[in-house]
Each structure stands twice: as C-alpha cells, then as structure tokens.
Coordinates of C-alpha atoms in Angstrom, one line a residue:
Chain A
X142 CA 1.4 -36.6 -50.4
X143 CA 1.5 -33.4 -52.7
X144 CA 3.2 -30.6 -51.7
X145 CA 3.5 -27.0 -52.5
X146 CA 6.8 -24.8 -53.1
X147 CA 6.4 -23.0 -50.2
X148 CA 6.4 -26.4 -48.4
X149 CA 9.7 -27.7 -49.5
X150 CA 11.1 -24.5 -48.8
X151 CA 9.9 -24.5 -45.3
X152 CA 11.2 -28.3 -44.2
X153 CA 14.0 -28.2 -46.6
X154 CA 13.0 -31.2 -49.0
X155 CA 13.3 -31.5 -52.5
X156 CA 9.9 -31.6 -54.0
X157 CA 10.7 -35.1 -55.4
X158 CA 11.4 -36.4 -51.8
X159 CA 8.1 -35.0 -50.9
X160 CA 5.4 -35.9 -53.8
X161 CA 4.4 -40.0 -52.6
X162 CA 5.9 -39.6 -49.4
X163 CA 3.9 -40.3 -46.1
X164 CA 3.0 -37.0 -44.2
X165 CA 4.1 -38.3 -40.9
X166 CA 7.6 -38.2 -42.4
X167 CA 7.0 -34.3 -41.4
X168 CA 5.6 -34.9 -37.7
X169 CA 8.3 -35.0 -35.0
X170 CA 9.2 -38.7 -34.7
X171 CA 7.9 -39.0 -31.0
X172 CA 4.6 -38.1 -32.5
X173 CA 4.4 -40.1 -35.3
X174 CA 2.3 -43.5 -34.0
X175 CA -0.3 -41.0 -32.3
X176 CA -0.4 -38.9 -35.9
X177 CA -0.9 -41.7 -37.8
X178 CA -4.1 -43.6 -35.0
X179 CA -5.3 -39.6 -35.6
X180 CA -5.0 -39.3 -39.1
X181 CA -7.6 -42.1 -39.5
X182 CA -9.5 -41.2 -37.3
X183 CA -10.0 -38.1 -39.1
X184 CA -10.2 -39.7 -43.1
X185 CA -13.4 -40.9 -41.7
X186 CA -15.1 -38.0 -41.5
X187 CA -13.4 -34.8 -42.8
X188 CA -14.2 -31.7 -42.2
X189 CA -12.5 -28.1 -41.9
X190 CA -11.0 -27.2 -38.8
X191 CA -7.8 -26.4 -36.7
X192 CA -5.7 -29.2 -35.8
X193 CA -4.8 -30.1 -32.2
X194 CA -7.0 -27.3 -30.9
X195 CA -5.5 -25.4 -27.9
X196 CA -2.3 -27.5 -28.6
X197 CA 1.2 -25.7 -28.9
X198 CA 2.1 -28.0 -32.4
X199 CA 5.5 -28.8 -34.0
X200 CA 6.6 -29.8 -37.3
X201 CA 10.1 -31.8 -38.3
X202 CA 12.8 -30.5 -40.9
X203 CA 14.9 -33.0 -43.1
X204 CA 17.6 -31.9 -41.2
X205 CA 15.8 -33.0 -38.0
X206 CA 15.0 -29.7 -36.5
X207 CA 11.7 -29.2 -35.3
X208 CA 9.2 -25.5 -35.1
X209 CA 6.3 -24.7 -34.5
X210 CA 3.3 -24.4 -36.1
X211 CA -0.4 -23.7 -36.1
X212 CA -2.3 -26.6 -39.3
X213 CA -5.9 -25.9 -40.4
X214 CA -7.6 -29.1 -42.0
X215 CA -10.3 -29.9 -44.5
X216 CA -11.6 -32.4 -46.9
X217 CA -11.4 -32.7 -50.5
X218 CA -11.3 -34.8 -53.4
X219 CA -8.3 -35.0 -55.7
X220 CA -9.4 -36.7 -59.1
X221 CA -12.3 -38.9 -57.3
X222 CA -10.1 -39.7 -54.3
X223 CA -10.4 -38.4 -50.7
X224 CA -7.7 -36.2 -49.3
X225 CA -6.8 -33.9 -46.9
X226 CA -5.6 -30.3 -47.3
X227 CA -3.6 -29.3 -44.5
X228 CA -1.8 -25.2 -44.2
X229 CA 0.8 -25.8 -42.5
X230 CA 1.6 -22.5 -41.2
X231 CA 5.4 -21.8 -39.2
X232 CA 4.5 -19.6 -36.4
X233 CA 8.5 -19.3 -35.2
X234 CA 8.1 -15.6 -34.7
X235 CA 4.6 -15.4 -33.3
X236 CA 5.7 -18.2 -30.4
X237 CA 8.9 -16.1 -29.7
X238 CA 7.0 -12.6 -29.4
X239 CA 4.6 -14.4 -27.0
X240 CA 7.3 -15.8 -24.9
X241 CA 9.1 -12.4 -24.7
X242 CA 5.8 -10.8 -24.1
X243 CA 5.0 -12.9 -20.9
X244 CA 8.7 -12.9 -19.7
X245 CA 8.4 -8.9 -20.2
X246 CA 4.7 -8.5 -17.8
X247 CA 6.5 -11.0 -15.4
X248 CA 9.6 -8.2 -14.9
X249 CA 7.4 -5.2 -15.1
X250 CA 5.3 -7.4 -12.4
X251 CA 8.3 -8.1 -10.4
X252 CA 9.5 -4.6 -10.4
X253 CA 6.3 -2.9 -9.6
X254 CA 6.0 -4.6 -6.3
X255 CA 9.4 -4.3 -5.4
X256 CA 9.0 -0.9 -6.2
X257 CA 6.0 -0.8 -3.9
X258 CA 7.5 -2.5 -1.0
X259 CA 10.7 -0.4 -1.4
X260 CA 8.1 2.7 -0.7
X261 CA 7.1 1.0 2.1
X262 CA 9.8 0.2 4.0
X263 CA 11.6 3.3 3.1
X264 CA 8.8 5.8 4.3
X265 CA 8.6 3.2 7.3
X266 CA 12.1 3.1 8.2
X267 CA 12.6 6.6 7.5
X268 CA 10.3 8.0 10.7
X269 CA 12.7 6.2 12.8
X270 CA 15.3 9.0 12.7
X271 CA 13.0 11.6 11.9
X272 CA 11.1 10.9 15.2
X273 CA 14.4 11.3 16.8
X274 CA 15.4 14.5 15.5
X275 CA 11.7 15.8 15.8
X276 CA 11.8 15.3 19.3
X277 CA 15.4 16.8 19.9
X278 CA 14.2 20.1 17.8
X279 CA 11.2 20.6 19.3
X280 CA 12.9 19.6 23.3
X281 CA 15.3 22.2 21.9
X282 CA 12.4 24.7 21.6
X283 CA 10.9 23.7 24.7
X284 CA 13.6 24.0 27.0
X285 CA 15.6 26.9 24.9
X286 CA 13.4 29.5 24.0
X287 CA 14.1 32.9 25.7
X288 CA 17.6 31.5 26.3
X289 CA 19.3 31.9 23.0
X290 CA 19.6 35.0 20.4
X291 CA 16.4 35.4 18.1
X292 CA 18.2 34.0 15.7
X293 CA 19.1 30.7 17.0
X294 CA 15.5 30.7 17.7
X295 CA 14.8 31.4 14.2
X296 CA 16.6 28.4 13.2
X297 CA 15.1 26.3 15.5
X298 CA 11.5 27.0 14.5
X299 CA 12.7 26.2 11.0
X300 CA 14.3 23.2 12.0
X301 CA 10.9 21.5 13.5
X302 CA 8.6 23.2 10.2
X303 CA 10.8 21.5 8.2
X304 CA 10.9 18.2 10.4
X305 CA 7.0 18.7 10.5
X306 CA 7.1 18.8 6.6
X307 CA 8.7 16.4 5.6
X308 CA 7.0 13.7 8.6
X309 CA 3.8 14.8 6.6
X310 CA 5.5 13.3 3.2
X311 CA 6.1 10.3 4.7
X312 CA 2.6 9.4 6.0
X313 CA 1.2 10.8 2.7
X314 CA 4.3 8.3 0.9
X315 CA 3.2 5.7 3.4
X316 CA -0.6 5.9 2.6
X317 CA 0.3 6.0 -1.1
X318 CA 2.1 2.6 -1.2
X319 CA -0.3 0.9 0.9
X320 CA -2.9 1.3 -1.3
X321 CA -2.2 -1.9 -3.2
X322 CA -0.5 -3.8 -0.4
X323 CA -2.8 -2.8 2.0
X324 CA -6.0 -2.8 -0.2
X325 CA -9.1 -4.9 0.6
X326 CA -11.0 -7.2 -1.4
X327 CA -13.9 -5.8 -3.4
X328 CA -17.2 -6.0 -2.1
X329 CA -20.7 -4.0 -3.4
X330 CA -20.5 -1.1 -2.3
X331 CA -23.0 1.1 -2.2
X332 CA -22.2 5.0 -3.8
X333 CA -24.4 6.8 -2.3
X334 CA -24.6 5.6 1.1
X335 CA -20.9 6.0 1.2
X336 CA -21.2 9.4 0.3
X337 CA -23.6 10.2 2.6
X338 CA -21.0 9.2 5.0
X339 CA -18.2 11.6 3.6
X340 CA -20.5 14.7 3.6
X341 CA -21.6 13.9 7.4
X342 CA -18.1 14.0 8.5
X343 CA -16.9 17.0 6.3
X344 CA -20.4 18.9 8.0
X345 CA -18.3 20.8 9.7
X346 CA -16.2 22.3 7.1
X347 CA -19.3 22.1 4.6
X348 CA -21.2 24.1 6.8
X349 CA -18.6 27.0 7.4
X350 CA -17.7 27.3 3.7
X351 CA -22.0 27.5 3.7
X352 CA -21.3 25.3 0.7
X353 CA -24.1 23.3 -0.9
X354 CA -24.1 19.8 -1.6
X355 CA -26.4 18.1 -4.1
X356 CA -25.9 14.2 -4.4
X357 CA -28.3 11.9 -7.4
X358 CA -29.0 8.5 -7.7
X359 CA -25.5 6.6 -7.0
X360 CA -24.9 3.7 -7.8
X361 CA -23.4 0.4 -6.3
X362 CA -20.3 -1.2 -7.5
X363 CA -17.8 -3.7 -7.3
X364 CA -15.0 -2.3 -5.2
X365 CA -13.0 -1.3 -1.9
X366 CA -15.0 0.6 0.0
X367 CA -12.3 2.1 2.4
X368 CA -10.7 3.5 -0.7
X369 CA -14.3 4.3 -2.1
X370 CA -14.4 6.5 0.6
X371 CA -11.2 8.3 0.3
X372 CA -11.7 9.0 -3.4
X373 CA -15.0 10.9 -2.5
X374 CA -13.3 12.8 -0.2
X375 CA -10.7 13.9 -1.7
X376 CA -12.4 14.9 -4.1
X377 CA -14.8 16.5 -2.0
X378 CA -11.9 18.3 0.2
X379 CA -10.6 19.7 -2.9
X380 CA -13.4 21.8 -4.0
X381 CA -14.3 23.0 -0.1
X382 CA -10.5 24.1 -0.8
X383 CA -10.4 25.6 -4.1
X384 CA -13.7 27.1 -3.3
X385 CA -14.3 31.1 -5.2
X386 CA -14.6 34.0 -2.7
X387 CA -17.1 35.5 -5.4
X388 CA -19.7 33.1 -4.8
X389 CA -21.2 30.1 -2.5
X390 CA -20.2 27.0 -3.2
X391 CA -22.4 24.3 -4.6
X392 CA -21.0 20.6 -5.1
X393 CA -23.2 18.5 -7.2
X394 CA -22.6 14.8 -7.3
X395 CA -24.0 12.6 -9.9
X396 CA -23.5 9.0 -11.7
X397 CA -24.4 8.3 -15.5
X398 CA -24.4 4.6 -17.2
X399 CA -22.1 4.2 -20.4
X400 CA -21.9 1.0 -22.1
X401 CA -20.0 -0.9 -19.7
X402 CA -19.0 1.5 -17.1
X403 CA -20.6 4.2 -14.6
X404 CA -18.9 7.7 -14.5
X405 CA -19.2 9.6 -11.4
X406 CA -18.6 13.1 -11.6
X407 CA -18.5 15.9 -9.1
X408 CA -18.8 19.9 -9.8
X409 CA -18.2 22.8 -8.4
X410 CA -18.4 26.2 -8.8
X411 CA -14.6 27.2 -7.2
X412 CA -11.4 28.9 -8.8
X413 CA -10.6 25.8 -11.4
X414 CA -7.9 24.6 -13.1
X415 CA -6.3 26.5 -15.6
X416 CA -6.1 23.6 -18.6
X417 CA -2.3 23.0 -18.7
X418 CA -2.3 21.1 -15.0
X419 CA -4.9 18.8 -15.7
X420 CA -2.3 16.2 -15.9
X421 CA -0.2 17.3 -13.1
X422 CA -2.3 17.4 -10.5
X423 CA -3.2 13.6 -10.6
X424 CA 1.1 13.4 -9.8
X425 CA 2.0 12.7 -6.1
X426 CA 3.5 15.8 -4.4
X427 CA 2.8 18.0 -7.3
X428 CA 1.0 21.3 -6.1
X429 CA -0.4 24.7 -7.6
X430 CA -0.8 26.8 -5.1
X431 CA 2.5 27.8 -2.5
X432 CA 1.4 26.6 0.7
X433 CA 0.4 30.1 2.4
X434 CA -2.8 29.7 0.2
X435 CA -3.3 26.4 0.4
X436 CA -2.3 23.8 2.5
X437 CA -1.5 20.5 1.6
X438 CA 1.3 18.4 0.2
X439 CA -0.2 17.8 -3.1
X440 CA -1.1 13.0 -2.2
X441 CA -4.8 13.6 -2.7
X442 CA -5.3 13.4 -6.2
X443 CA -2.5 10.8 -6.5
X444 CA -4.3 8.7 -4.1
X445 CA -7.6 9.4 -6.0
X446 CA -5.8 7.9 -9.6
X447 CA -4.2 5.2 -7.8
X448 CA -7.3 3.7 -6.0
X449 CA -9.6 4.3 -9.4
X450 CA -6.8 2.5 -11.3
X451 CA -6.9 -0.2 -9.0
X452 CA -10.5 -0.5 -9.5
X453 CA -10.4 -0.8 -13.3
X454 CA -11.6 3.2 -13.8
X455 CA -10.0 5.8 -15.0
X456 CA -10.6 9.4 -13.6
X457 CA -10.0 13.4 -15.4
X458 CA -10.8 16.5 -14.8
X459 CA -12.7 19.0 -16.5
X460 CA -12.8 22.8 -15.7
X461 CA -12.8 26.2 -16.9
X462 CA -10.5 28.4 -14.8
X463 CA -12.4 31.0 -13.0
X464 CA -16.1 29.0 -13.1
X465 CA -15.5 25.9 -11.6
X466 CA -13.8 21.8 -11.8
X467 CA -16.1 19.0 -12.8
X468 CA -14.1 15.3 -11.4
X469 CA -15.2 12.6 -13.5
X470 CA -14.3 8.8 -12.5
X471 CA -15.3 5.8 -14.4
X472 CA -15.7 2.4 -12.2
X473 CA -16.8 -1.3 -14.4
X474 CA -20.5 -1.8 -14.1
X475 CA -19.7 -5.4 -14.6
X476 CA -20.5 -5.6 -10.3
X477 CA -22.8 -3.4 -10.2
X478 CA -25.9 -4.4 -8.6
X479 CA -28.3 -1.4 -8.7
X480 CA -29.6 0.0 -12.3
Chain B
X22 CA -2.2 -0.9 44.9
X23 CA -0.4 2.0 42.8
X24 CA 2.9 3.0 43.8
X25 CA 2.3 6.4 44.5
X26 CA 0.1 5.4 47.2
X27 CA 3.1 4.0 48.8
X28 CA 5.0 7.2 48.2
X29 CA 7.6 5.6 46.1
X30 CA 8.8 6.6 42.5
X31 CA 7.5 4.0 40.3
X32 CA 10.4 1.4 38.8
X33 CA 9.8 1.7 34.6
X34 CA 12.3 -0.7 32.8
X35 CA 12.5 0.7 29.5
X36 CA 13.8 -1.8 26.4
X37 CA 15.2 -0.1 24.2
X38 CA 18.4 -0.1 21.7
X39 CA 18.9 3.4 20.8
X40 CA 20.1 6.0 22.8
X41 CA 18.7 8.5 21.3
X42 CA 15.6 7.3 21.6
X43 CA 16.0 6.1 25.6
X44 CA 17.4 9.6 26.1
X45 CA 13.9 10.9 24.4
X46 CA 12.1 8.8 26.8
X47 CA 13.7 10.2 29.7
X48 CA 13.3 13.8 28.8
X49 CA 10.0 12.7 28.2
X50 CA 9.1 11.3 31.5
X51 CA 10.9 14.4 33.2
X52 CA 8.8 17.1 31.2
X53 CA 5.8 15.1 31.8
X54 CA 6.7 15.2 35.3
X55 CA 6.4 11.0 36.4
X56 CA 8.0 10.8 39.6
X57 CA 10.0 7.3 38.0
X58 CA 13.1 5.7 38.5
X59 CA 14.2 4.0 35.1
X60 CA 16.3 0.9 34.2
X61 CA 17.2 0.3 30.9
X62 CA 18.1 -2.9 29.0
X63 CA 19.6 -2.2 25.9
X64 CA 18.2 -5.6 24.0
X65 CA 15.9 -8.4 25.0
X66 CA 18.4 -10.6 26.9
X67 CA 19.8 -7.7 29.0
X68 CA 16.1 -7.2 29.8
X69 CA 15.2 -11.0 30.5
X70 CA 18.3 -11.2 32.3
X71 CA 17.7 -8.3 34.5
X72 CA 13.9 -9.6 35.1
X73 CA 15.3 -12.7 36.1
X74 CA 18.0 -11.4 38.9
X75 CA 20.8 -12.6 36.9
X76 CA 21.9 -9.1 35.1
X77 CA 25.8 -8.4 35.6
X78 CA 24.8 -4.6 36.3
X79 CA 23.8 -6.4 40.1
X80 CA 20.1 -6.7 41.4
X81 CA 17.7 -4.6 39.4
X82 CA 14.4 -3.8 41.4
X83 CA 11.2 -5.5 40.0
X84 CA 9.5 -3.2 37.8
X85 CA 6.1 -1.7 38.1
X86 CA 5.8 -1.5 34.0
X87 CA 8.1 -2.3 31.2
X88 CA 8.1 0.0 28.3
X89 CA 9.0 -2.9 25.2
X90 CA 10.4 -1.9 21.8
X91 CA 9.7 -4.2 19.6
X92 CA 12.7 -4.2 17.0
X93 CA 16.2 -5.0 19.2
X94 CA 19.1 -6.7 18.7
X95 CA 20.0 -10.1 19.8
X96 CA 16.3 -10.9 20.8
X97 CA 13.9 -9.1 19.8
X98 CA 10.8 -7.4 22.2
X99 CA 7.9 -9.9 20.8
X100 CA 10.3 -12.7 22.2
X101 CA 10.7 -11.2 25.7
X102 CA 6.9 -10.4 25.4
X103 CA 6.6 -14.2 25.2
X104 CA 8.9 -14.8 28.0
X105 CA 7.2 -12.5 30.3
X106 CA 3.9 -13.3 29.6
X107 CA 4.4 -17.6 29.5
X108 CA 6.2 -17.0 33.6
X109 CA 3.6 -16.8 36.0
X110 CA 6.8 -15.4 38.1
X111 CA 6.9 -12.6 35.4
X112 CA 3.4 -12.2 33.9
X113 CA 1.2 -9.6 36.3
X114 CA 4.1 -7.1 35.2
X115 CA 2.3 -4.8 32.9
X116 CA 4.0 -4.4 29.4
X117 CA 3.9 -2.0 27.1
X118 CA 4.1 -2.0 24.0
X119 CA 6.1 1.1 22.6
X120 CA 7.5 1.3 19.0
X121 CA 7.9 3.1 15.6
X122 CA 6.1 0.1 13.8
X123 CA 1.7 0.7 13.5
X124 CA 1.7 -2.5 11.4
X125 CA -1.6 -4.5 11.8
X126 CA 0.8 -8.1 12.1
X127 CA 2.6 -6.5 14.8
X128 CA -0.4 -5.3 16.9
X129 CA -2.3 -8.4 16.5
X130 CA 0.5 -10.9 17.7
X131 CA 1.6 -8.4 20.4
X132 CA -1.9 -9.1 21.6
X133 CA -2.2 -12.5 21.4
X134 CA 0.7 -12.4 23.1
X135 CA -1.0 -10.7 25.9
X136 CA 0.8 -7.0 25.8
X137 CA -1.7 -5.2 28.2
X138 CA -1.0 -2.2 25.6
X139 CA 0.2 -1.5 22.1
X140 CA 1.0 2.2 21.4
X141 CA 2.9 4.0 18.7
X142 CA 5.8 6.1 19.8
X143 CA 4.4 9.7 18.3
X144 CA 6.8 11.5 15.8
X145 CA 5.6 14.6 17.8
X146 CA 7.3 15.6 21.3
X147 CA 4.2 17.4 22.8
X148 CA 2.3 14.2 21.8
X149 CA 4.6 12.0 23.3
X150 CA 4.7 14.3 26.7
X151 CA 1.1 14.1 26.5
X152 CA 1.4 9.8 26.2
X153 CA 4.0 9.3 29.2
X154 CA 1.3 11.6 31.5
X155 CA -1.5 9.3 30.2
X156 CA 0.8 6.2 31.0
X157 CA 1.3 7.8 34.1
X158 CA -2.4 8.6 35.5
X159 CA -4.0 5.2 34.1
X160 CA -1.1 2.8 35.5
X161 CA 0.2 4.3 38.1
X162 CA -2.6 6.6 39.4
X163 CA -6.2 5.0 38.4
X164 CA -5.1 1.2 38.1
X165 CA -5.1 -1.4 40.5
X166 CA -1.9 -3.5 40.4
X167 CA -1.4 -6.2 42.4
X168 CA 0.7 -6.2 45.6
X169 CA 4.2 -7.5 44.9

C-alpha cells in the first residue's frame, strides 16, 4: 500500500507503518475476510466507481476507533503493476448532520400532530361548557325579559352574542384542525364539475348580488375533493362579500399549465385588498373589516392555505385596492388526467 | 300504542352525569311543553340498575324512551346501549342517543349497536326546544310502540 499525508493523518499511522502494509489493516476487523474475498473480486476487473454502493461504510484507526466514510475506486498502473486508487473520504460530520436532521423532522412531526389533536380535543371539549352556559343565558332571556331593568337585559343579550361568538370560533377551530385528521384520500377530481357544483349552491346569493360568473376549461387533479370544494367556495364567498357598490360583479374562473403545476385563479371586480394584508388574511381569525360590515370570523382563507398546502399547492393573492382581488392557487399536475 | 293515547305523561329516563346539563334538559322539555315524567340516572350503572328493578331509589317505572349520554362515569352510555339492546327484556325500549360528541366513530358504533337515534345536543336553546318537540311528536305522537 502507498499512502498519502492526509491518510496518515486521518487513521493516525506513521507513514512508515503504512507504505507495504495490507489495506485491510484499515477495514474494521469484523470486515476484514469479506474485504479481502471483495478486493479480488475487484483486481479482476477494475474500474471507477463508488464502493459499497448504498452501504453506510466505516474505516478503522490505529487506535482502534472506527468512522465513517464514503471510498470511490479505480484502476491504475503504478510502474507496470496493477493497483487500486481508493479516496477515502471521512464523512464524520455529514453522517452526524443527517442524523440530527431526521431526529429534528421526527420532533417537528411529533409536535405538529400533537398540536393538531390538542386543537381538536380542546375545541371539542370546550362546547361542553359553552353549551351549558349558552342554554342558561339564552333560558335567562327567555323566561326574563320584561321582568328585569333594561339593563340587566342589556347584559344578557351581551352575554348570549358573546356565547354565540365565541361557539362560532370553535366550529371554525374545529373545522380547521380536522382538515388533516379528517382529510380524505386523493382521488381525480374534476375542477370544473366541482365548480359547477359550488356556483349552483351559491345561486342564490349569486343571483341577488346579480353577479356574473365566467368559469374556462378546468382541469382535473389529484386531490380531496370535499376540501376541493371548500377552497372554491371560499373563495368564491369572499368576492360575493367584498363585492364594489359602484359596479356589478363579475367572477372569472380560469386554470393555466406551468411546468409542473396548474394555477387556478379567480377575479373579481370588488373593493380589494389594500397590499399590506395580503399576508394576513391567509391567518386564521385575522379580519379587515369590523364585523358590522362584514360578517365572518376571519377561518376562510385559513382553511383555503391549509387544504392547498395539504395538496402540495401554494395559494396568493393579487389585487389592486379599489378595482378588484385576483386568488391564485397552484395544485401538482403530476395527477392530472385532463390536458 | 303511544302514551298519550292512554292519557298518561310519558316515562323519559334521561342518563346523564351533569346537572347542569339534566337541569337543561328539563327546562327544555317544560318549554317545549312534553307532558313527561323524568327519571334520571346519573351514570350507566344507576341506569342499568334502575332498568333492571334493582335501583336503591325503589321501583322505577319502565320507560317509554331513554335519552343516553354517551360520556359517563363508571360505565359509560355505549356500554348500557349494549346492555339494553343484547336483553330481549330491555331491547324494544327506544334509545336515544343524546350527546356533545358528532364524531363519525361514535355514530357508527352507536348504530351498530342498534341506537334507534343518534342526535347532537345543539349548543343553541331554541334549537334544542325545537329537538325535544320533534322527539316528542315522532315518538310519542306519530310512532307505534309496542304495548308493554
């Protein structure tokens, strides 16, 4: 064996000990019968390439202590006489980031659907009480009104608006966390028949805004079409909501291909969003409006991200306060069965 | 035949932990306006033993429909679902099903374990008046039950 400086250095022999030695004398001992069957196996017909492909390899110190390492092989002749190069690389650090790394995804793992279930059984457990004070409040306002001084009155009604409040958070906290536990497995789904479906149950509220809606070519994907659904019309909700008293609505839906994905995108010509929002409104319970304009507690959008997230996609908005909020959600074309 | 017909309150056994919520119930029943008389177990094995004549409270008329929480101490209501429906003594009293919980494992196997009814106690009061009148006219004014 020759042996470079860099190769004493790294198994802590003298370069005396290592000139004329065998190599084997650097393979942990448990490995060294297999090496050497291996070793001739390879002499016959050398060629470069990786050694112990897909293999998690170690090397032996002098001092007995093993680490790993990745070898590339090849051929060569040394003064008319075969050998092998091998670069013996120490990947120590490499090995340890990797371990930390999957210790690290299988905390953030662990934590994310305790965090989930936590949700869960917190929104759960919490309508337990609430129903129980619900009922008293409102049995209070039912068997007390015209009894009592307007104030006590007063209190009472905001006693069951907040009750009423805060049972609508739950559901909306309930719905939010069983998006993933509750979620079904993906299946084609077709775009635009779901669509159709959305717009035939909003006709009502479509047809008193006397909004216009204008759906392309859709296409189908890979995905759950429950939560398909709910991302449509959301969406959809949104701009009958934030709709412009200066002019009628139109809601165009539409789907283009890129690379690898399809983005779906829906416009409207409402009130907008003025640009530094754009980020908050994809937060649960975060809301623009006070809720004498606009109703709501502020889940739909959250739902929206969390579903589209689920589904590989991402999802933005653009708008220009004033003229109008184009949606835009990306979903893997990888299922996709229509062009 | 229903028990109005034999101009008698109807018998509801109500299983159910919480006083609050039994208390609930009753007011319920009352603004709803069901002519009931109510007995009320306050886990699964006061309600077994009570269905089974052996209560210490004394003899406890048969019911005409037991109103079942599902979450109770000592043993819970899909145990003394199990109970009621495996008796042929016990198993043409209706039960129903009435709690907090609306998840899918819960309404399937109180099903398959023959609840004639699974229904979700609503947060609302109006809307649970509203469901103790319906529970009224179906079981006690439009159902058939069969002659004790």
């Amino acid at each position: 064996m020759l042996a470079s400086e860099q190769c004493t250095q790294l198994f802590g022999y003298g370069v005396a000990e290592l000139v004329g030695a065998s190599i084997d004398i650097l393979v942990p001992e448990a490995g060294r019968l297999r090496h050497a069957e291996l070793r001739q196996g390879y002499m016959r017909s050398p060629r470069a390439r990786p050694m112990g492909a897909g293999l998690q390899l170690s090397a032996q110190r002098k001092n007995g202590t093993t680490l790993p390492v990745e070898i590339s092989l090849s051929g060569t002749e040394v003064d008319g006489q075969k050998c092998v190069v091998a670069i013996v690389r120490d990947v120590s650090d490499r090995r340890r980031l990797e371990g930390d790394l999957q210790r690290l995804v299988a905390e953030l793992k662990r934590s994310n659907e305790e965090l989930e279930q936590f949700a869960y059984i917190a929104s759960h457990d919490l309508q337990e009480p609430l129903r129980v004070v619900s009922g008293y409040t409102q049995l209070l306002k039912r068997r007390y009104t015209g009894k009592l001084d307007s104030e006590a009155e007063e209190y009472i009604d905001f006693t069951v608006e907040g009750v009423k409040r805060m049972q609508a958070l739950i559901n909306d906290l309930l719905a939010y966390a069983r998006l993933t536990t509750r979620g079904r497995e993906f299946k084609p789904t077709d775009l635009g028949q779901l669509t159709k479906q959305v717009i035939m149950y909003l006709a009502p509220v479509i047809d008193e805004a006397k909004a216009t809606v204008e759906v392309a070519h859709l296409p189908t994907v890979l995905g759950d079409a429950s939560q398909l659904t709910q991302v449509i019309q959301n969406i959809l909700s949104n701009a009958l909501k934030f709709r412009s008293n200066e002019r009628p609505l139109c809601i165009k839906i539409s789907s283009v291909r890129k690379l690898d994905d399809w983005i779906i995108s829906v416009e409207d010509n409402g009130i907008g969003i003025a640009p530094e929002y754009r980020d908050r409104i994809f937060v649960a319970f975060q809301r623009l409006h006070t809720r004498d304009h606009y109703p709501g507690n502020g889940i739909g959008l959250a739902i929206c991200k969390k579903i589209i997230e689920r589904h590989h996609g991402r999802i933005w908005v653009e708008s220009a306060p004033t003229h109008g909020t184009i949606f835009h959600f990306t979903l893997p074309a990888s299922g996709s069965l229509a062009s | 035949m229903s028990p109005y017909a034999l101009k008698r309150p109807v018998e509801i056994m109500l299983v159910e932990d919480n006083p609050a919520d039994v208390r609930l119930t009753v007011e319920a029943l009352k603004e709803g306006q069901v002519r009931h008389r109510m007995t009320v177990a306050r886990d699964g094995i006061e309600a077994l033993e009570m269905l089974y004549g052996r209560s210490s409270i004394g003899v406890v008329p048969r019911p005409d429909l037991v109103l079942l929480d599902l979450n109770l101490p000592r043993k819970d209501g899909r145990e003394v679902l199990a109970t009621i429906k495996s008796d042929p003594a016990l198993r043409s009293i209706p039960v129903i099903v009435l709690t907090t919980s609306s998840a899918e494992e819960d309404i399937k196997h109180c099903y398959s374990l023959h609840a004639n009814s699974y229904v979700s106690k609503p947060v609302d009061m109006d809307q649970f008046i509203n469901l103790v009148k319906i529970i009224d006219l179906f079981w006690f004014q439009s159902a058939q039950l069969p002659m004790l």
